[in-house]
Amino acid sequence: MKYTLLTEQEMEETKGGGAVTLVTVMTVLCASIIAVVVYRLFMSSKGSATVPGGWKFTWN
């Protein structure tokens, strides 16, 4: 891989922050999915859930 130095103008045109934006969007998306799952889990009158590791929950 060959590296080249950027000129002053190229350095001024370079914009950062794409990774921070992506992480923010993914964090909000994960938090909203977890919130919906927890809401539906606790507001249902009866049901069951199985999580990895063989744990099973049932409520009536």
PDB file of N, CA and C in Angstrom:
ATOM      1  N   MET A   1       0.852  -1.161   0.000  1.00  0.00           N
ATOM      2  CA  MET A   1       0.000   0.000   0.000  1.00  0.00           C
ATOM      3  C   MET A   1       0.901   1.229   0.000  1.00  0.00           C
ATOM      4  N   LYS A   2       0.603   2.128  -0.895  1.00  0.00           N
ATOM      5  CA  LYS A   2       1.408   3.335  -1.025  1.00  0.00           C
ATOM      6  C   LYS A   2       0.672   4.509  -0.397  1.00  0.00           C
ATOM      7  N   TYR A   3       1.373   5.242   0.456  1.00  0.00           N
ATOM      8  CA  TYR A   3       0.802   6.410   1.112  1.00  0.00           C
ATOM      9  C   TYR A   3       1.308   7.670   0.426  1.00  0.00           C
ATOM     10  N   THR A   4       0.415   8.645   0.272  1.00  0.00           N
ATOM     11  CA  THR A   4       0.819   9.937  -0.276  1.00  0.00           C
ATOM     12  C   THR A   4       0.360  11.029   0.677  1.00  0.00           C
ATOM     13  N   LEU A   5       1.137  12.065   0.782  1.00  0.00           N
ATOM     14  CA  LEU A   5       0.778  13.184   1.639  1.00  0.00           C
ATOM     15  C   LEU A   5      -0.283  14.032   0.963  1.00  0.00           C
ATOM     16  N   LEU A   6      -1.200  14.549   1.757  1.00  0.00           N
ATOM     17  CA  LEU A   6      -2.252  15.412   1.225  1.00  0.00           C
ATOM     18  C   LEU A   6      -1.754  16.848   1.172  1.00  0.00           C
ATOM     19  N   THR A   7      -2.297  17.572   0.219  1.00  0.00           N
ATOM     20  CA  THR A   7      -1.978  19.000   0.145  1.00  0.00           C
ATOM     21  C   THR A   7      -2.820  19.742   1.176  1.00  0.00           C
ATOM     22  N   GLU A   8      -2.504  21.000   1.375  1.00  0.00           N
ATOM     23  CA  GLU A   8      -3.271  21.811   2.328  1.00  0.00           C
ATOM     24  C   GLU A   8      -4.745  21.881   1.922  1.00  0.00           C
ATOM     25  N   GLN A   9      -5.011  22.039   0.640  1.00  0.00           N
ATOM     26  CA  GLN A   9      -6.393  22.134   0.164  1.00  0.00           C
ATOM     27  C   GLN A   9      -7.127  20.809   0.378  1.00  0.00           C
ATOM     28  N   GLU A  10      -6.479  19.680   0.119  1.00  0.00           N
ATOM     29  CA  GLU A  10      -7.108  18.375   0.321  1.00  0.00           C
ATOM     30  C   GLU A  10      -7.408  18.136   1.803  1.00  0.00           C
ATOM     31  N   MET A  11      -6.522  18.575   2.683  1.00  0.00           N
ATOM     32  CA  MET A  11      -6.756  18.421   4.115  1.00  0.00           C
ATOM     33  C   MET A  11      -7.933  19.276   4.579  1.00  0.00           C
ATOM     34  N   GLU A  12      -8.107  20.456   4.009  1.00  0.00           N
ATOM     35  CA  GLU A  12      -9.230  21.321   4.374  1.00  0.00           C
ATOM     36  C   GLU A  12     -10.561  20.750   3.894  1.00  0.00           C
ATOM     37  N   GLU A  13     -10.565  20.028   2.784  1.00  0.00           N
ATOM     38  CA  GLU A  13     -11.790  19.462   2.229  1.00  0.00           C
ATOM     39  C   GLU A  13     -12.190  18.147   2.895  1.00  0.00           C
ATOM     40  N   THR A  14     -11.295  17.549   3.641  1.00  0.00           N
ATOM     41  CA  THR A  14     -11.571  16.269   4.282  1.00  0.00           C
ATOM     42  C   THR A  14     -12.506  16.475   5.467  1.00  0.00           C
ATOM     43  N   LYS A  15     -13.600  15.733   5.477  1.00  0.00           N
ATOM     44  CA  LYS A  15     -14.587  15.820   6.554  1.00  0.00           C
ATOM     45  C   LYS A  15     -14.555  14.527   7.354  1.00  0.00           C
ATOM     46  N   GLY A  16     -14.621  14.646   8.655  1.00  0.00           N
ATOM     47  CA  GLY A  16     -14.656  13.477   9.532  1.00  0.00           C
ATOM     48  C   GLY A  16     -16.007  13.354  10.191  1.00  0.00           C
ATOM     49  N   GLY A  17     -16.140  12.382  11.065  1.00  0.00           N
ATOM     50  CA  GLY A  17     -17.361  12.239  11.839  1.00  0.00           C
ATOM     51  C   GLY A  17     -18.321  11.201  11.320  1.00  0.00           C
ATOM     52  N   GLY A  18     -17.971  10.495  10.260  1.00  0.00           N
ATOM     53  CA  GLY A  18     -18.871   9.469   9.728  1.00  0.00           C
ATOM     54  C   GLY A  18     -19.049   8.310  10.693  1.00  0.00           C
ATOM     55  N   ALA A  19     -17.976   7.915  11.352  1.00  0.00           N
ATOM     56  CA  ALA A  19     -18.059   6.794  12.293  1.00  0.00           C
ATOM     57  C   ALA A  19     -18.901   7.158  13.510  1.00  0.00           C
ATOM     58  N   VAL A  20     -18.761   8.383  13.985  1.00  0.00           N
ATOM     59  CA  VAL A  20     -19.542   8.818  15.147  1.00  0.00           C
ATOM     60  C   VAL A  20     -21.027   8.820  14.804  1.00  0.00           C
ATOM     61  N   THR A  21     -21.369   9.269  13.622  1.00  0.00           N
ATOM     62  CA  THR A  21     -22.767   9.285  13.190  1.00  0.00           C
ATOM     63  C   THR A  21     -23.318   7.868  13.092  1.00  0.00           C
ATOM     64  N   LEU A  22     -22.547   6.964  12.524  1.00  0.00           N
ATOM     65  CA  LEU A  22     -22.988   5.581  12.379  1.00  0.00           C
ATOM     66  C   LEU A  22     -23.186   4.927  13.738  1.00  0.00           C
ATOM     67  N   VAL A  23     -22.273   5.152  14.650  1.00  0.00           N
ATOM     68  CA  VAL A  23     -22.400   4.583  15.999  1.00  0.00           C
ATOM     69  C   VAL A  23     -23.624   5.148  16.704  1.00  0.00           C
ATOM     70  N   THR A  24     -23.889   6.418  16.538  1.00  0.00           N
ATOM     71  CA  THR A  24     -25.055   7.041  17.161  1.00  0.00           C
ATOM     72  C   THR A  24     -26.347   6.444  16.620  1.00  0.00           C
ATOM     73  N   VAL A  25     -26.443   6.291  15.318  1.00  0.00           N
ATOM     74  CA  VAL A  25     -27.641   5.717  14.706  1.00  0.00           C
ATOM     75  C   VAL A  25     -27.840   4.273  15.167  1.00  0.00           C
ATOM     76  N   MET A  26     -26.776   3.487  15.199  1.00  0.00           N
ATOM     77  CA  MET A  26     -26.888   2.095  15.627  1.00  0.00           C
ATOM     78  C   MET A  26     -27.280   1.993  17.100  1.00  0.00           C
ATOM     79  N   THR A  27     -26.776   2.889  17.939  1.00  0.00           N
ATOM     80  CA  THR A  27     -27.112   2.883  19.356  1.00  0.00           C
ATOM     81  C   THR A  27     -28.583   3.202  19.570  1.00  0.00           C
ATOM     82  N   VAL A  28     -29.082   4.204  18.873  1.00  0.00           N
ATOM     83  CA  VAL A  28     -30.499   4.567  18.995  1.00  0.00           C
ATOM     84  C   VAL A  28     -31.374   3.434  18.477  1.00  0.00           C
ATOM     85  N   LEU A  29     -30.984   2.797  17.391  1.00  0.00           N
ATOM     86  CA  LEU A  29     -31.756   1.686  16.837  1.00  0.00           C
ATOM     87  C   LEU A  29     -31.802   0.515  17.811  1.00  0.00           C
ATOM     88  N   CYS A  30     -30.676   0.148  18.383  1.00  0.00           N
ATOM     89  CA  CYS A  30     -30.646  -0.961  19.349  1.00  0.00           C
ATOM     90  C   CYS A  30     -31.465  -0.640  20.589  1.00  0.00           C
ATOM     91  N   ALA A  31     -31.355   0.568  21.077  1.00  0.00           N
ATOM     92  CA  ALA A  31     -32.120   0.959  22.269  1.00  0.00           C
ATOM     93  C   ALA A  31     -33.618   0.907  21.993  1.00  0.00           C
ATOM     94  N   SER A  32     -34.044   1.332  20.814  1.00  0.00           N
ATOM     95  CA  SER A  32     -35.472   1.299  20.497  1.00  0.00           C
ATOM     96  C   SER A  32     -35.979  -0.127  20.339  1.00  0.00           C
ATOM     97  N   ILE A  33     -35.183  -1.003  19.760  1.00  0.00           N
ATOM     98  CA  ILE A  33     -35.598  -2.409  19.623  1.00  0.00           C
ATOM     99  C   ILE A  33     -35.715  -3.055  20.994  1.00  0.00           C
ATOM    100  N   ILE A  34     -34.749  -2.804  21.869  1.00  0.00           N
ATOM    101  CA  ILE A  34     -34.799  -3.366  23.219  1.00  0.00           C
ATOM    102  C   ILE A  34     -36.006  -2.820  23.976  1.00  0.00           C
ATOM    103  N   ALA A  35     -36.299  -1.544  23.817  1.00  0.00           N
ATOM    104  CA  ALA A  35     -37.445  -0.948  24.504  1.00  0.00           C
ATOM    105  C   ALA A  35     -38.751  -1.592  24.055  1.00  0.00           C
ATOM    106  N   VAL A  36     -38.901  -1.844  22.779  1.00  0.00           N
ATOM    107  CA  VAL A  36     -40.124  -2.470  22.267  1.00  0.00           C
ATOM    108  C   VAL A  36     -40.248  -3.904  22.780  1.00  0.00           C
ATOM    109  N   VAL A  37     -39.149  -4.643  22.775  1.00  0.00           N
ATOM    110  CA  VAL A  37     -39.190  -6.031  23.253  1.00  0.00           C
ATOM    111  C   VAL A  37     -39.543  -6.083  24.735  1.00  0.00           C
ATOM    112  N   VAL A  38     -38.926  -5.241  25.537  1.00  0.00           N
ATOM    113  CA  VAL A  38     -39.209  -5.219  26.968  1.00  0.00           C
ATOM    114  C   VAL A  38     -40.651  -4.787  27.225  1.00  0.00           C
ATOM    115  N   TYR A  39     -41.141  -3.798  26.506  1.00  0.00           N
ATOM    116  CA  TYR A  39     -42.520  -3.347  26.668  1.00  0.00           C
ATOM    117  C   TYR A  39     -43.500  -4.474  26.364  1.00  0.00           C
ATOM    118  N   ARG A  40     -43.295  -5.146  25.238  1.00  0.00           N
ATOM    119  CA  ARG A  40     -44.208  -6.228  24.860  1.00  0.00           C
ATOM    120  C   ARG A  40     -44.105  -7.391  25.830  1.00  0.00           C
ATOM    121  N   LEU A  41     -42.922  -7.638  26.364  1.00  0.00           N
ATOM    122  CA  LEU A  41     -42.730  -8.735  27.303  1.00  0.00           C
ATOM    123  C   LEU A  41     -43.471  -8.474  28.603  1.00  0.00           C
ATOM    124  N   PHE A  42     -43.364  -7.261  29.144  1.00  0.00           N
ATOM    125  CA  PHE A  42     -43.973  -6.961  30.432  1.00  0.00           C
ATOM    126  C   PHE A  42     -45.448  -6.601  30.335  1.00  0.00           C
ATOM    127  N   MET A  43     -45.925  -6.168  29.206  1.00  0.00           N
ATOM    128  CA  MET A  43     -47.333  -5.779  29.092  1.00  0.00           C
ATOM    129  C   MET A  43     -48.235  -6.928  28.659  1.00  0.00           C
ATOM    130  N   SER A  44     -47.665  -8.060  28.260  1.00  0.00           N
ATOM    131  CA  SER A  44     -48.509  -9.186  27.867  1.00  0.00           C
ATOM    132  C   SER A  44     -49.033  -9.896  29.112  1.00  0.00           C
ATOM    133  N   SER A  45     -50.263 -10.390  29.031  1.00  0.00           N
ATOM    134  CA  SER A  45     -50.873 -11.029  30.195  1.00  0.00           C
ATOM    135  C   SER A  45     -50.342 -12.436  30.420  1.00  0.00           C
ATOM    136  N   LYS A  46     -49.992 -13.125  29.353  1.00  0.00           N
ATOM    137  CA  LYS A  46     -49.390 -14.439  29.517  1.00  0.00           C
ATOM    138  C   LYS A  46     -48.494 -14.711  28.321  1.00  0.00           C
ATOM    139  N   GLY A  47     -47.516 -15.573  28.534  1.00  0.00           N
ATOM    140  CA  GLY A  47     -46.610 -15.903  27.460  1.00  0.00           C
ATOM    141  C   GLY A  47     -45.402 -16.651  27.968  1.00  0.00           C
ATOM    142  N   SER A  48     -44.433 -16.818  27.095  1.00  0.00           N
ATOM    143  CA  SER A  48     -43.201 -17.504  27.477  1.00  0.00           C
ATOM    144  C   SER A  48     -42.058 -16.945  26.650  1.00  0.00           C
ATOM    145  N   ALA A  49     -40.858 -17.129  27.174  1.00  0.00           N
ATOM    146  CA  ALA A  49     -39.654 -16.682  26.475  1.00  0.00           C
ATOM    147  C   ALA A  49     -38.548 -17.686  26.732  1.00  0.00           C
ATOM    148  N   THR A  50     -37.762 -17.951  25.715  1.00  0.00           N
ATOM    149  CA  THR A  50     -36.603 -18.830  25.837  1.00  0.00           C
ATOM    150  C   THR A  50     -35.376 -18.061  25.401  1.00  0.00           C
ATOM    151  N   VAL A  51     -34.380 -18.064  26.253  1.00  0.00           N
ATOM    152  CA  VAL A  51     -33.136 -17.365  25.938  1.00  0.00           C
ATOM    153  C   VAL A  51     -32.020 -18.388  25.820  1.00  0.00           C
ATOM    154  N   PRO A  52     -30.933 -18.049  25.117  1.00  0.00           N
ATOM    155  CA  PRO A  52     -29.820 -18.989  24.975  1.00  0.00           C
ATOM    156  C   PRO A  52     -29.296 -19.447  26.340  1.00  0.00           C
ATOM    157  N   GLY A  53     -28.891 -20.679  26.387  1.00  0.00           N
ATOM    158  CA  GLY A  53     -28.402 -21.248  27.629  1.00  0.00           C
ATOM    159  C   GLY A  53     -29.436 -22.132  28.302  1.00  0.00           C
ATOM    160  N   GLY A  54     -30.600 -22.296  27.640  1.00  0.00           N
ATOM    161  CA  GLY A  54     -31.627 -23.173  28.168  1.00  0.00           C
ATOM    162  C   GLY A  54     -32.542 -22.523  29.183  1.00  0.00           C
ATOM    163  N   TRP A  55     -32.515 -21.234  29.330  1.00  0.00           N
ATOM    164  CA  TRP A  55     -33.378 -20.554  30.302  1.00  0.00           C
ATOM    165  C   TRP A  55     -34.753 -20.356  29.672  1.00  0.00           C
ATOM    166  N   LYS A  56     -35.783 -20.765  30.399  1.00  0.00           N
ATOM    167  CA  LYS A  56     -37.156 -20.620  29.909  1.00  0.00           C
ATOM    168  C   LYS A  56     -37.976 -19.889  30.951  1.00  0.00           C
ATOM    169  N   PHE A  57     -38.755 -18.916  30.517  1.00  0.00           N
ATOM    170  CA  PHE A  57     -39.616 -18.148  31.399  1.00  0.00           C
ATOM    171  C   PHE A  57     -41.042 -18.278  30.917  1.00  0.00           C
ATOM    172  N   THR A  58     -41.963 -18.505  31.827  1.00  0.00           N
ATOM    173  CA  THR A  58     -43.387 -18.585  31.500  1.00  0.00           C
ATOM    174  C   THR A  58     -44.153 -17.789  32.539  1.00  0.00           C
ATOM    175  N   TRP A  59     -45.121 -17.019  32.071  1.00  0.00           N
ATOM    176  CA  TRP A  59     -45.955 -16.260  32.999  1.00  0.00           C
ATOM    177  C   TRP A  59     -47.408 -16.317  32.549  1.00  0.00           C
ATOM    178  N   ASN A  60     -48.298 -16.226  33.515  1.00  0.00           N
ATOM    179  CA  ASN A  60     -49.740 -16.264  33.246  1.00  0.00           C
ATOM    180  C   ASN A  60     -50.420 -15.069  33.808  1.00  0.00           C
TER     181      ASN A  60
END
